[in-house]
Every structure is written in structure tokens, then in C-alpha cells.
Tab-separated table of C-alpha atoms and ligand atoms in Angstrom:
chain	number	residue	atom	x	y	z
R	499	MET	CA	102.894	91.649	81.885
R	500	LYS	CA	104.392	94.589	80.020
R	501	ASP	CA	103.670	98.290	80.458
R	502	ARG	CA	102.143	97.835	83.854
R	503	GLY	CA	103.857	100.751	85.483
R	504	SER	CA	105.623	100.593	88.817
R	505	PHE	CA	106.461	102.801	91.754
R	506	GLY	CA	109.587	104.865	91.251
R	507	SER	CA	111.010	105.010	94.767
R	508	LYS	CA	110.844	103.404	98.210
R	509	PHE	CA	109.485	106.606	99.586
R	510	GLY	CA	106.728	106.542	96.959
R	511	VAL	CA	105.859	102.953	97.867
R	512	ILE	CA	105.484	103.774	101.536
R	513	LEU	CA	103.556	106.992	101.003
R	514	ALA	CA	101.158	105.447	98.498
R	515	SER	CA	100.491	102.404	100.699
R	516	ALA	CA	100.149	104.574	103.769
R	517	GLY	CA	97.784	106.761	101.741
R	518	SER	CA	95.595	103.744	101.151
R	519	ALA	CA	95.616	102.845	104.826
R	520	VAL	CA	95.178	106.310	106.304
R	521	GLY	CA	91.594	107.266	105.598
R	522	LEU	CA	88.241	108.107	107.057
R	523	GLY	CA	88.680	104.970	109.140
R	524	ASN	CA	91.496	106.617	111.077
R	525	VAL	CA	90.140	110.081	111.550
R	526	TRP	CA	86.508	109.277	112.020
R	527	ARG	CA	85.895	105.630	112.918
R	528	PHE	CA	88.856	105.076	115.223
R	529	PRO	CA	88.157	107.940	117.657
R	530	THR	CA	84.500	106.913	117.767
R	531	GLU	CA	85.451	103.359	118.687
R	532	VAL	CA	87.926	104.593	121.284
R	533	GLY	CA	85.195	106.755	122.790
R	534	ASN	CA	82.745	103.877	122.963
R	535	ASN	CA	85.111	101.166	124.152
R	536	GLY	CA	87.156	102.307	127.106
R	537	GLY	CA	89.688	104.866	125.826
R	538	ALA	CA	93.272	103.745	126.220
R	539	ALA	CA	92.290	100.135	126.902
R	540	PHE	CA	90.905	99.964	123.379
R	541	ILE	CA	94.052	101.576	121.971
R	542	ILE	CA	96.267	98.956	123.628
R	543	ILE	CA	94.175	96.100	122.251
R	544	TYR	CA	94.062	97.748	118.861
R	545	ILE	CA	97.861	97.948	118.725
R	546	LEU	CA	98.167	94.247	119.618
R	547	CYS	CA	95.744	93.427	116.787
R	548	VAL	CA	97.802	95.480	114.343
R	549	VAL	CA	101.035	93.738	115.352
R	550	PHE	CA	99.829	90.144	115.517
R	551	VAL	CA	97.103	90.137	112.886
R	552	GLY	CA	97.384	93.225	110.690
R	553	VAL	CA	101.082	93.110	109.812
R	554	PRO	CA	101.155	89.365	108.939
R	555	VAL	CA	98.105	89.737	106.669
R	556	MET	CA	99.621	92.801	105.014
R	557	VAL	CA	102.868	90.951	104.340
R	558	SER	CA	100.837	88.066	102.876
R	559	GLU	CA	99.054	90.438	100.496
R	560	PHE	CA	102.367	91.953	99.484
R	561	VAL	CA	103.739	88.470	98.729
R	562	ILE	CA	100.816	87.665	96.432
R	563	GLY	CA	100.901	91.012	94.639
R	564	ARG	CA	104.634	91.390	94.168
R	565	HIS	CA	105.179	87.788	93.124
R	566	THR	CA	102.629	87.934	90.319
R	567	HIS	CA	102.792	91.560	89.220
R	568	ALA	CA	99.154	91.352	88.251
R	569	ASN	CA	95.735	92.614	89.311
R	570	THR	CA	94.211	90.701	92.211
R	571	ILE	CA	92.047	88.316	90.219
R	572	SER	CA	94.821	87.388	87.783
R	573	ALA	CA	97.215	87.078	90.738
R	574	TYR	CA	95.244	84.221	92.295
R	575	SER	CA	94.696	82.580	88.901
R	576	GLN	CA	98.433	82.666	88.264
R	577	LEU	CA	99.400	81.238	91.632
R	578	ALA	CA	96.661	78.611	91.729
R	579	PRO	CA	95.502	77.971	88.165
R	580	GLY	CA	92.141	76.292	87.741
R	581	THR	CA	91.183	76.380	91.421
R	582	TRP	CA	88.566	78.043	93.577
R	583	TRP	CA	91.163	80.353	95.126
R	584	ARG	CA	90.436	82.638	92.201
R	585	LEU	CA	87.193	83.549	93.956
R	586	GLN	CA	89.173	85.403	96.596
R	587	GLY	CA	90.488	87.714	93.882
R	588	VAL	CA	86.995	88.149	92.493
R	589	SER	CA	85.606	88.932	95.915
R	590	GLY	CA	88.442	91.400	96.570
R	591	VAL	CA	87.736	93.413	93.440
R	592	PHE	CA	83.979	93.245	93.997
R	593	VAL	CA	84.276	94.449	97.586
R	594	ALA	CA	86.678	97.246	96.679
R	595	PHE	CA	84.037	98.389	94.201
R	596	LEU	CA	81.290	98.173	96.818
R	597	ILE	CA	83.310	99.999	99.470
R	598	LEU	CA	84.278	102.713	96.985
R	599	SER	CA	80.626	103.335	96.147
R	600	TYR	CA	79.776	104.344	99.708
R	601	TYR	CA	83.202	105.634	100.686
R	602	ILE	CA	82.930	108.222	97.932
R	603	ILE	CA	79.620	109.467	99.310
R	604	ILE	CA	81.145	110.106	102.744
R	605	SER	CA	84.140	111.673	101.043
R	606	GLY	CA	81.641	113.996	99.348
R	607	TRP	CA	80.272	114.971	102.790
R	608	THR	CA	83.766	115.903	103.929
R	609	PHE	CA	84.224	117.985	100.781
R	610	PHE	CA	80.923	119.756	101.486
R	611	TYR	CA	82.047	120.529	105.041
R	612	LEU	CA	85.372	121.796	103.726
R	613	THR	CA	83.673	124.208	101.312
R	614	GLU	CA	81.230	125.295	104.023
R	615	SER	CA	84.066	125.973	106.399
R	616	ALA	CA	85.974	127.835	103.668
R	617	ILE	CA	83.065	130.267	103.184
R	618	ASN	CA	82.846	130.603	106.957
R	619	SER	CA	79.434	129.038	107.126
R	620	LEU	CA	80.441	126.629	109.907
R	621	SER	CA	80.966	129.522	112.304
R	622	VAL	CA	77.222	130.124	112.601
R	623	SER	CA	75.572	128.718	115.721
R	624	ARG	CA	72.797	126.452	114.612
R	625	ASP	CA	71.374	122.998	115.135
R	626	TYR	CA	74.112	120.981	113.406
R	627	SER	CA	72.205	117.783	113.725
R	628	ALA	CA	69.400	119.179	111.570
R	629	TYR	CA	71.950	120.827	109.288
R	630	PHE	CA	73.731	117.531	108.690
R	631	ASN	CA	70.512	115.586	108.219
R	632	ASP	CA	69.177	118.153	105.762
R	633	PHE	CA	72.311	117.864	103.720
R	634	VAL	CA	72.606	114.088	103.598
R	635	SER	CA	68.940	113.561	102.883
R	636	ASN	CA	68.947	115.975	99.960
R	637	PRO	CA	68.642	113.931	96.748
R	638	TRP	CA	71.135	115.993	94.733
R	639	GLU	CA	73.653	117.863	96.799
R	640	PRO	CA	75.615	114.967	98.353
R	641	VAL	CA	75.761	113.254	94.968
R	642	ILE	CA	77.214	116.356	93.332
R	643	TYR	CA	79.880	116.735	95.995
R	644	ALA	CA	80.703	113.021	95.774
R	645	ALA	CA	80.937	113.298	91.974
R	646	ILE	CA	83.506	116.098	92.301
R	647	VAL	CA	85.632	113.993	94.641
R	648	MET	CA	85.255	111.022	92.276
R	649	LEU	CA	86.451	113.219	89.441
R	650	MET	CA	89.610	114.084	91.398
R	651	VAL	CA	90.254	110.409	92.109
R	652	HIS	CA	89.516	109.534	88.500
R	653	VAL	CA	92.009	112.043	87.116
R	654	ILE	CA	94.739	110.761	89.435
R	655	ILE	CA	94.109	107.093	88.607
R	656	ALA	CA	93.878	107.723	84.861
R	657	ARG	CA	97.367	109.274	84.955
R	658	GLY	CA	98.866	105.970	85.984
R	659	VAL	CA	100.900	104.555	88.835
R	660	GLN	CA	103.949	106.805	88.868
R	661	SER	CA	102.612	110.113	87.644
R	662	GLY	CA	99.217	109.609	89.256
R	663	ILE	CA	99.134	107.577	92.462
R	664	GLU	CA	102.766	108.044	93.465
R	665	ALA	CA	103.077	111.714	92.508
R	666	PHE	CA	99.912	112.708	94.363
R	667	SER	CA	100.685	110.571	97.405
R	668	LYS	CA	104.000	112.394	97.651
R	669	ILE	CA	102.161	115.706	97.854
R	670	PHE	CA	99.099	114.730	99.855
R	671	MET	CA	100.622	112.528	102.531
R	672	PRO	CA	103.285	114.953	103.816
R	673	LEU	CA	100.641	117.713	103.743
R	674	LEU	CA	98.309	115.499	105.720
R	675	LEU	CA	100.971	114.773	108.344
R	676	VAL	CA	101.752	118.471	108.721
R	677	ILE	CA	98.066	119.310	109.171
R	678	ILE	CA	97.760	116.626	111.844
R	679	ILE	CA	100.689	117.978	113.808
R	680	VAL	CA	99.366	121.544	113.640
R	681	LEU	CA	95.916	120.387	114.783
R	682	VAL	CA	97.274	118.287	117.644
R	683	GLY	CA	99.230	121.339	118.786
R	684	CYS	CA	96.095	123.524	118.653
R	685	SER	CA	93.993	120.950	120.440
R	686	PHE	CA	96.479	120.493	123.290
R	687	ASN	CA	96.466	124.197	123.906
R	688	MET	CA	92.738	124.461	124.452
R	689	PRO	CA	91.695	125.163	127.996
R	690	GLY	CA	90.489	122.018	129.706
R	691	SER	CA	92.049	119.739	127.122
R	692	SER	CA	93.841	117.692	129.798
R	693	GLU	CA	90.520	116.012	130.581
R	694	GLY	CA	90.469	114.615	127.040
R	695	LEU	CA	94.077	113.495	127.312
R	696	ARG	CA	93.342	111.685	130.539
R	697	PHE	CA	90.459	109.924	128.852
R	698	LEU	CA	92.747	108.788	126.032
R	699	LEU	CA	95.640	107.772	128.232
R	700	GLN	CA	93.963	106.126	131.232
R	701	PRO	CA	92.883	102.624	130.313
R	702	ASP	CA	89.476	101.513	131.544
R	703	PHE	CA	89.678	97.732	131.202
R	704	SER	CA	86.234	97.245	132.701
R	705	LYS	CA	84.718	98.141	129.318
R	706	VAL	CA	86.725	95.517	127.491
R	707	THR	CA	84.598	92.519	126.513
R	708	PRO	CA	85.363	89.837	123.918
R	709	SER	CA	83.263	91.755	121.460
R	710	VAL	CA	85.343	94.904	122.028
R	711	VAL	CA	88.452	92.887	121.155
R	712	LEU	CA	86.780	91.680	117.970
R	713	SER	CA	85.732	95.149	116.985
R	714	ALA	CA	89.313	96.351	117.541
R	715	MET	CA	90.394	93.647	115.144
R	716	GLY	CA	87.741	94.610	112.576
R	717	GLN	CA	88.788	98.237	112.883
R	718	ALA	CA	92.452	97.292	112.392
R	719	PHE	CA	91.535	95.408	109.242
R	720	PHE	CA	89.521	98.251	107.795
R	721	SER	CA	92.076	100.839	108.744
R	722	LEU	CA	94.989	98.952	107.230
R	723	SER	CA	93.024	98.427	103.971
R	724	LEU	CA	93.387	94.668	104.250
R	725	ALA	CA	91.659	91.801	102.511
R	726	MET	CA	90.226	93.717	99.532
R	727	GLY	CA	93.083	93.447	97.125
R	728	CYS	CA	94.059	97.111	97.537
R	729	LEU	CA	97.484	96.486	98.997
R	730	CYS	CA	97.902	93.398	96.853
R	731	THR	CA	97.353	95.581	93.785
R	732	TYR	CA	99.780	98.225	95.022
R	733	ALA	CA	102.331	95.505	95.769
R	734	SER	CA	102.092	94.376	92.151
R	735	TYR	CA	103.799	97.692	91.298
R	736	PHE	CA	106.626	97.212	93.835
R	737	GLY	CA	110.140	96.739	92.481
R	738	PRO	CA	112.292	93.650	93.206
R	739	ASP	CA	114.227	95.453	95.926
R	740	THR	CA	111.251	96.716	97.935
R	741	LYS	CA	111.476	95.182	101.395
R	742	LEU	CA	108.073	93.739	102.128
R	743	VAL	CA	108.251	93.379	105.903
R	744	LYS	CA	109.816	96.770	106.406
R	745	THR	CA	107.188	98.378	104.191
R	746	ALA	CA	104.347	96.629	106.040
R	747	VAL	CA	105.731	97.734	109.390
R	748	SER	CA	106.215	101.336	108.248
R	749	VAL	CA	102.710	101.533	106.802
R	750	SER	CA	101.180	100.050	109.960
R	751	VAL	CA	103.135	102.419	112.193
R	752	ILE	CA	102.087	105.486	110.151
R	753	ASP	CA	98.477	104.319	110.066
R	754	THR	CA	98.340	103.666	113.798
R	755	CYS	CA	100.032	106.954	114.649
R	756	VAL	CA	97.551	108.866	112.509
R	757	ALA	CA	94.638	107.091	114.184
R	758	VAL	CA	95.911	107.812	117.685
R	759	LEU	CA	96.821	111.402	116.789
R	760	SER	CA	93.309	111.905	115.424
R	761	GLY	CA	92.126	110.934	118.869
R	762	PHE	CA	94.520	113.530	120.258
R	763	ILE	CA	92.934	116.128	117.977
R	764	ILE	CA	89.326	115.258	118.685
R	765	PHE	CA	89.112	114.402	122.389
R	766	PRO	CA	90.952	117.324	123.981
R	767	ALA	CA	88.845	119.625	121.780
R	768	VAL	CA	85.604	117.876	122.647
R	769	PHE	CA	86.372	117.762	126.374
R	770	SER	CA	87.351	121.411	126.392
R	771	VAL	CA	83.724	122.450	125.902
R	772	GLN	CA	80.958	121.570	128.285
R	773	GLY	CA	77.881	119.592	127.482
R	774	VAL	CA	78.983	117.690	124.396
R	775	GLU	CA	78.618	113.915	124.331
R	776	VAL	CA	81.907	112.101	123.709
R	777	ASN	CA	80.632	108.979	122.073
R	778	ALA	CA	78.408	110.779	119.632
R	779	GLY	CA	78.859	107.942	117.129
R	780	PRO	CA	79.135	108.664	113.413
R	781	GLY	CA	77.861	112.201	113.988
R	782	LEU	CA	81.122	112.932	115.831
R	783	VAL	CA	82.887	114.734	113.020
R	784	PHE	CA	79.840	116.168	111.259
R	785	ILE	CA	77.630	117.216	114.173
R	786	THR	CA	79.683	117.362	117.379
R	787	LEU	CA	82.819	118.960	115.984
R	788	PRO	CA	81.263	122.021	114.297
R	789	ASN	CA	79.710	122.821	117.682
R	790	VAL	CA	83.018	122.284	119.410
R	791	PHE	CA	84.807	124.593	116.979
R	792	ILE	CA	82.288	127.367	117.625
R	793	MET	CA	82.195	127.022	121.399
R	794	ALA	CA	85.910	126.543	121.907
R	795	PHE	CA	86.867	129.519	119.784
R	796	HIS	CA	84.034	131.938	120.458
R	797	ASN	CA	86.541	134.557	121.627
R	798	VAL	CA	88.816	134.205	118.614
R	799	PRO	CA	86.609	133.064	115.723
R	800	VAL	CA	89.450	133.288	113.258
R	801	LEU	CA	91.188	130.407	115.030
R	802	GLY	CA	87.983	128.391	114.780
R	803	TYR	CA	87.910	129.163	111.069
R	804	ILE	CA	91.467	127.902	110.596
R	805	PHE	CA	90.993	124.860	112.835
R	806	SER	CA	87.823	123.680	111.145
R	807	GLY	CA	89.189	124.355	107.637
R	808	LEU	CA	92.333	122.356	108.351
R	809	PHE	CA	90.361	119.562	109.974
R	810	TYR	CA	88.047	118.989	107.007
R	811	MET	CA	91.001	119.350	104.642
R	812	LEU	CA	92.681	116.553	106.584
R	813	LEU	CA	89.577	114.410	106.299
R	814	LEU	CA	89.320	115.021	102.548
R	815	LEU	CA	92.990	114.272	101.862
R	816	ALA	CA	92.753	111.072	103.885
R	817	ALA	CA	89.601	110.062	102.015
R	818	VAL	CA	90.987	110.766	98.538
R	819	THR	CA	94.210	108.769	99.007
R	820	SER	CA	92.214	105.770	100.265
R	821	ALA	CA	89.628	106.070	97.508
R	822	MET	CA	92.527	106.036	95.043
R	823	SER	CA	93.582	102.586	96.205
R	824	LEU	CA	90.052	101.195	96.093
R	825	HIS	CA	89.642	102.617	92.588
R	826	GLU	CA	93.005	101.255	91.473
R	827	SER	CA	92.224	97.676	92.456
R	828	VAL	CA	89.158	97.694	90.245
R	829	THR	CA	90.718	99.724	87.445
R	830	ALA	CA	93.786	97.448	87.269
R	831	TYR	CA	91.468	94.513	86.754
R	832	VAL	CA	89.342	96.163	84.065
R	833	HIS	CA	92.445	97.497	82.326
R	834	GLU	CA	94.283	94.178	82.253
R	835	VAL	CA	91.512	91.678	81.816
R	836	VAL	CA	89.001	93.534	79.630
R	837	HIS	CA	91.933	94.916	77.618
R	838	VAL	CA	90.907	98.534	77.460
R	839	SER	CA	93.209	101.497	78.000
R	840	ARG	CA	93.837	102.663	81.563
R	841	ARG	CA	91.825	105.801	80.893
R	842	THR	CA	88.834	103.919	79.595
R	843	ALA	CA	89.071	101.431	82.450
R	844	SER	CA	89.208	104.240	84.949
R	845	SER	CA	86.167	105.951	83.367
R	846	ILE	CA	84.165	102.729	83.459
R	847	VAL	CA	84.951	102.292	87.144
R	848	SER	CA	84.279	105.932	88.079
R	849	ILE	CA	80.922	106.085	86.306
R	850	SER	CA	79.582	102.734	87.430
R	851	CYS	CA	80.708	103.332	90.984
R	852	MET	CA	79.024	106.720	91.055
R	853	LEU	CA	75.771	105.145	89.858
R	854	LEU	CA	75.897	102.695	92.719
R	855	GLY	CA	76.906	105.518	95.030
R	856	VAL	CA	73.718	107.386	94.158
R	857	THR	CA	71.662	104.555	95.624
R	858	CYS	CA	73.716	104.753	98.835
R	859	SER	CA	73.239	108.464	99.043
R	860	LEU	CA	69.501	108.222	98.448
R	861	SER	CA	69.264	105.766	101.312
R	862	PHE	CA	69.776	108.724	103.658
R	863	GLY	CA	66.784	110.571	102.197
R	864	LEU	CA	64.191	109.541	99.667
R	865	TRP	CA	64.859	105.848	100.053
R	866	SER	CA	65.439	105.772	103.779
R	867	ASP	CA	62.374	103.594	104.275
R	868	PHE	CA	63.580	101.027	101.829
R	869	THR	CA	65.356	98.379	103.859
R	870	ILE	CA	66.717	94.910	103.254
R	871	PHE	CA	67.185	92.745	106.397
R	872	ASP	CA	66.374	95.877	108.387
R	873	MET	CA	69.248	97.791	106.825
R	874	THR	CA	69.239	100.727	104.439
R	875	ILE	CA	71.226	100.312	101.219
R	876	PHE	CA	74.172	102.176	102.730
R	877	ASP	CA	74.192	100.050	105.878
R	878	LEU	CA	73.775	96.909	103.810
R	879	PHE	CA	76.794	97.715	101.625
R	880	ASP	CA	78.895	98.452	104.694
R	881	PHE	CA	77.697	95.301	106.409
R	882	VAL	CA	78.310	93.001	103.447
R	883	ALA	CA	81.692	94.553	102.651
R	884	SER	CA	83.316	95.228	105.968
R	885	LYS	CA	81.517	92.803	108.253
R	886	ILE	CA	81.077	89.728	106.063
R	887	LEU	CA	83.424	89.687	103.095
R	888	MET	CA	86.364	91.352	104.861
R	889	PRO	CA	86.842	88.735	107.595
R	890	ILE	CA	86.265	85.964	105.063
R	891	GLY	CA	88.848	87.613	102.804
R	892	GLY	CA	91.341	87.820	105.671
R	893	LEU	CA	90.761	84.154	106.440
R	894	VAL	CA	91.186	83.045	102.832
R	895	ILE	CA	94.365	85.096	102.302
R	896	CYS	CA	95.985	83.507	105.344
R	897	LEU	CA	94.962	80.002	104.386
R	898	PHE	CA	96.253	80.645	100.879
R	899	VAL	CA	99.658	81.965	101.896
R	900	GLY	CA	100.027	79.823	105.026
R	901	TRP	CA	98.861	76.481	103.699
R	902	TYR	CA	98.506	76.472	99.914
R	903	LEU	CA	101.514	78.393	98.628
R	904	ASP	CA	104.912	76.749	98.599
R	905	LYS	CA	106.796	77.912	101.700
R	906	LYS	CA	109.924	78.459	99.643
R	907	LEU	CA	108.104	80.836	97.321
R	908	VAL	CA	106.825	82.803	100.310
R	909	HIS	CA	110.263	82.846	101.928
R	910	ASP	CA	111.986	83.947	98.699
R	911	GLU	CA	109.491	86.716	98.183
R	912	ILE	CA	109.727	88.034	101.747
R	913	THR	CA	113.520	87.934	101.772
R	914	ASN	CA	113.930	89.284	98.212
R	915	GLN	CA	115.430	85.962	97.062
R	916	GLY	CA	117.456	85.509	100.206
R	917	THR	CA	119.121	88.928	100.169
R	918	VAL	CA	117.203	90.449	103.116
R	919	PRO	CA	117.326	88.285	106.238
R	920	PHE	CA	114.018	87.759	108.070
R	921	ARG	CA	114.497	86.151	111.464
R	922	PHE	CA	110.832	85.771	112.291
R	923	PHE	CA	109.800	83.678	109.312
R	924	GLN	CA	108.677	80.713	111.447
R	925	SER	CA	106.664	82.977	113.747
R	926	PHE	CA	105.113	84.624	110.695
R	927	ILE	CA	104.059	81.242	109.313
R	928	PHE	CA	102.667	80.256	112.715
R	929	LEU	CA	100.622	83.451	112.908
R	930	ILE	CA	99.108	83.147	109.450
R	931	ARG	CA	98.516	79.417	109.732
R	932	TYR	CA	96.837	79.347	113.112
R	933	VAL	CA	96.392	82.640	114.937
R	934	VAL	CA	94.938	84.840	112.207
R	935	PRO	CA	92.488	82.231	110.827
R	936	VAL	CA	91.056	81.663	114.310
R	937	ALA	CA	90.775	85.410	114.855
R	938	MET	CA	89.022	85.915	111.512
R	939	THR	CA	86.557	83.114	112.185
R	940	LEU	CA	85.690	84.628	115.547
R	941	ILE	CA	85.115	88.075	114.053
R	942	PHE	CA	82.884	86.613	111.414
R	943	VAL	CA	80.790	84.524	113.804
R	944	ASN	CA	80.520	87.429	116.214
R	945	GLU	CA	79.248	89.742	113.448
R	946	LEU	CA	76.685	87.246	112.257
R	947	LEU	CA	75.343	86.222	115.647
R	948	PHE	CA	75.570	89.383	117.727
R	949	ARG	CA	75.131	92.168	115.262
K	2159	LIG	N1	91.838	102.059	105.077
K	2159	LIG	C1	90.965	103.091	104.652
K	2159	LIG	C2	90.463	103.866	105.863
K	2159	LIG	O1	90.995	103.741	106.919
K	2159	LIG	C3	89.802	102.623	103.849
K	2159	LIG	C4	90.170	101.639	102.813
K	2159	LIG	C5	90.922	101.857	101.686
K	2159	LIG	C6	89.878	100.273	102.840
K	2159	LIG	N2	91.076	100.690	101.027
K	2159	LIG	C7	90.469	99.716	101.716
K	2159	LIG	C8	89.170	99.503	103.720
K	2159	LIG	C9	90.374	98.341	101.496
K	2159	LIG	C10	89.061	98.138	103.489
K	2159	LIG	C11	89.685	97.576	102.389
K	2159	LIG	O2	89.554	104.642	105.772
């Protein structure tokens, strides 16, 4: 396919893919899960899931994307013409669209908190639970903030792969890593922070149940942006000399380090003040942390100002680079299949996704009583996307690459036509043929039966 655009450098490939992976899932969801599921024990299990399940699935997505150089739906149609496999592409694009519609709303919350912290409004002692609930249940405000973030994402995507996605990833990702290091440094220096470190580093295996293992796996999937065609779409812009395994390993290492470091930012800070619940759930970053910032820095409020500003900046940068990849998988499809310009495609996606996003946002306020299967619209979207379609997607991708595709094609793609040796090819095939499919089936059954 001509004029598709491609990444300009290896560095750009890694930063853009890591940008997709590093997101709210790392900074917000991961520490919450660690807090709920036994600290370091969860981290150890999580890392095993990344190595044995995450990396093989990521490599499989890269194989599909780079081999076809097409959007996800066309990719499956090219590799398996006239078959049902195409549905996996369809589901990938659909789910990316669904996830983006609620992801953008939460990104809007982080933008609101960033502006509030910039005008020093987060230094006021108040009931942050009520503050947060007032904001999210307002019919307009969260939508406006989300629309501004969507506009940023839209502008980047409309500029194209190299001057949009790659150029911005090269600015945002190093900035994000610097912010993380500064924040970890600050957090370690808080009085009483060693308590938080102990919590993160001392494994409590008594909390580990089969369902904790499955939620570690689900978290790894979400965090690595797997099974939704995001990385498959990015891989379609990789050049012939991009090393797929090396890229997958680098992206997974960066993603896991950011997740663990986010824990190192949050827990020492939270433990350094008395009387704050650790496992405060989703309210952790929007309710617990503003309190922590105020209490921990009441002697030097200017440090609290800097800490909270940097923290919400980190959250926003992480959110925007992930939203870019979700947007791109849908935009690439609209652009290539509906045959409209990239700009028009991007506008169609931004506007329609925002409209859907409005319904998610309203489900925190006006429409909070409206439920389907006992879930609000927001919860339903998250459930369908990340609990149902994601494990199914993971399963289908592995079956496709492990069983359907010609092994020689897969081998040639992974080794760049035999020029990059890959000693673990047989182990890779074994993992995606047997281990990952069993794992995915278990996650799926567990979600359906024991939700
Ligand atoms: N990985 C991102 C995060 O950690 C979110 C994300 C981006 C994602 N693209 C995805 C999740 C595709 C699932 C599928 O926040």
C-alpha cells in the first residue's frame, strides 16, 4: 500500500510503542492492584506474566502488522482471505474505539487535576472525595476537559506517523521518564517512606489466589496494549530492519519499569502520612493523593505544588501517548478502507469517539442510575472491552499465529528473513500454541463466572 508512512528510526519505533504501552494502566491501575493483592508477591507474578504471556503475544502482533503493512482489519484479510479470522481485526478496531471513548474521559480528569494543581487549587485542605465526585458527576466539565485532550490527540494523529506519532513520542516519552525519576527521588526522601518500600518489596504470598494470578495477567495485557490491534497497527509502520523480538522486549521492560516505579512514587508517599488507606481503589490518584500531597508537604507547600504538578503531568503524558495508539488503530482503518484523507479519517474518529465518551461521562452523574446488567455505561464499556473482548482477542491472535499461519512466514518475519538469529523460536511457538491460549481461556472463564 503506498503512502502509508513509516517510522523513521529504531528509537522512534521503541518510544512510540512504549508510549502506547505506558499509560494510565501503569500509573493508576498497577499500583492499585499491587496494593490490593499482596505487594511484591503480585509484582513477581506480574513479571512472570509479562515474560511468558505478554512478550510472545506482542511479538505475534508485530508479525501480523509488519508482514502486511496494513491496518488491522485488512491485515487479517490479507493473511487469511475469505475466512472468519477477519473478525479478529474487526473486533480489534471496535474495541480500540470503545476503550478510547472511556480512556479519553479519564484522561480529561487528569487534565483537570493538572490545571487545578497549576493554579494551586489542590493545596487547599478539603474533602477530596466530594470534590472528585462533584467534578465527575458534572454534566459538562469532564466532557470539556476530555474534548481538549482529544483535540491534542487528534492534531498529533492528523499529522501522520513520522511527524505526528513519532515526533511527539520522542518529546513526551523522555520527558515522562525524567518526571518519573524526579518523583521517585522526592518520594524516597519523605519521612517514613521506608514503610511503603517495605510494603512493595516484601512479598506476601498468602494473598495470592488463582484469581490474583489471573488479574495479574489481565493487567499485563492491558498495560502492554495487547490484543486490540494497537501494536499491530504500529508494527505496520516498522521498517524491514526493525528487530521484532528486541523491540517487544524493550517495550515490555520500559512498561514494567514504569509500572513498578509508579508504585515507588505512590506507596512511600502514601505511607509517609498517617491515616490514609492504601488500597483506596480507583480513587487512589484522584482522592488519596491530593490529601497525601497536602499532609506530606504542609511545612513546605511549594514542594507539594511541584510534586502534584509533576505527578498529574506524568499522568497526562502517559494518557495522551496511549490514546494516540488507540486513535491510530481506528484512524488507519478509516483512512485506508473508507478511502478518505488521514485528516478526515482522524476527524471522524475524534468526533464519533467523543460522542460515545459523553455517554460514559454522564454515567458518573445524570445517568448514574441507568444500568445494564447492573453496570453503568462506563463500567459496561470497560467490562466488554477489557474483560471480555481482550482475552478473546489474545486467544485468537495466538491461535492465528501459532496454528494458522505458515511457520516459515512467522520465522522469516521474526528473523528479518533469516538475518537476525532467534534461538528461542521453538519455545516461542510452544508458548503461543499451548501456554497462552490456556491462560487466556482461564482469564475469560474467571471473568465471566466470578466477576
Ligand atoms: N496500555 C495502555 C495503559 O496502560 C492503555 C492502552 C493503550 C491499551 N492501547 C491499548 C489497552 C490497547 C488495551 C489495548 O494505560
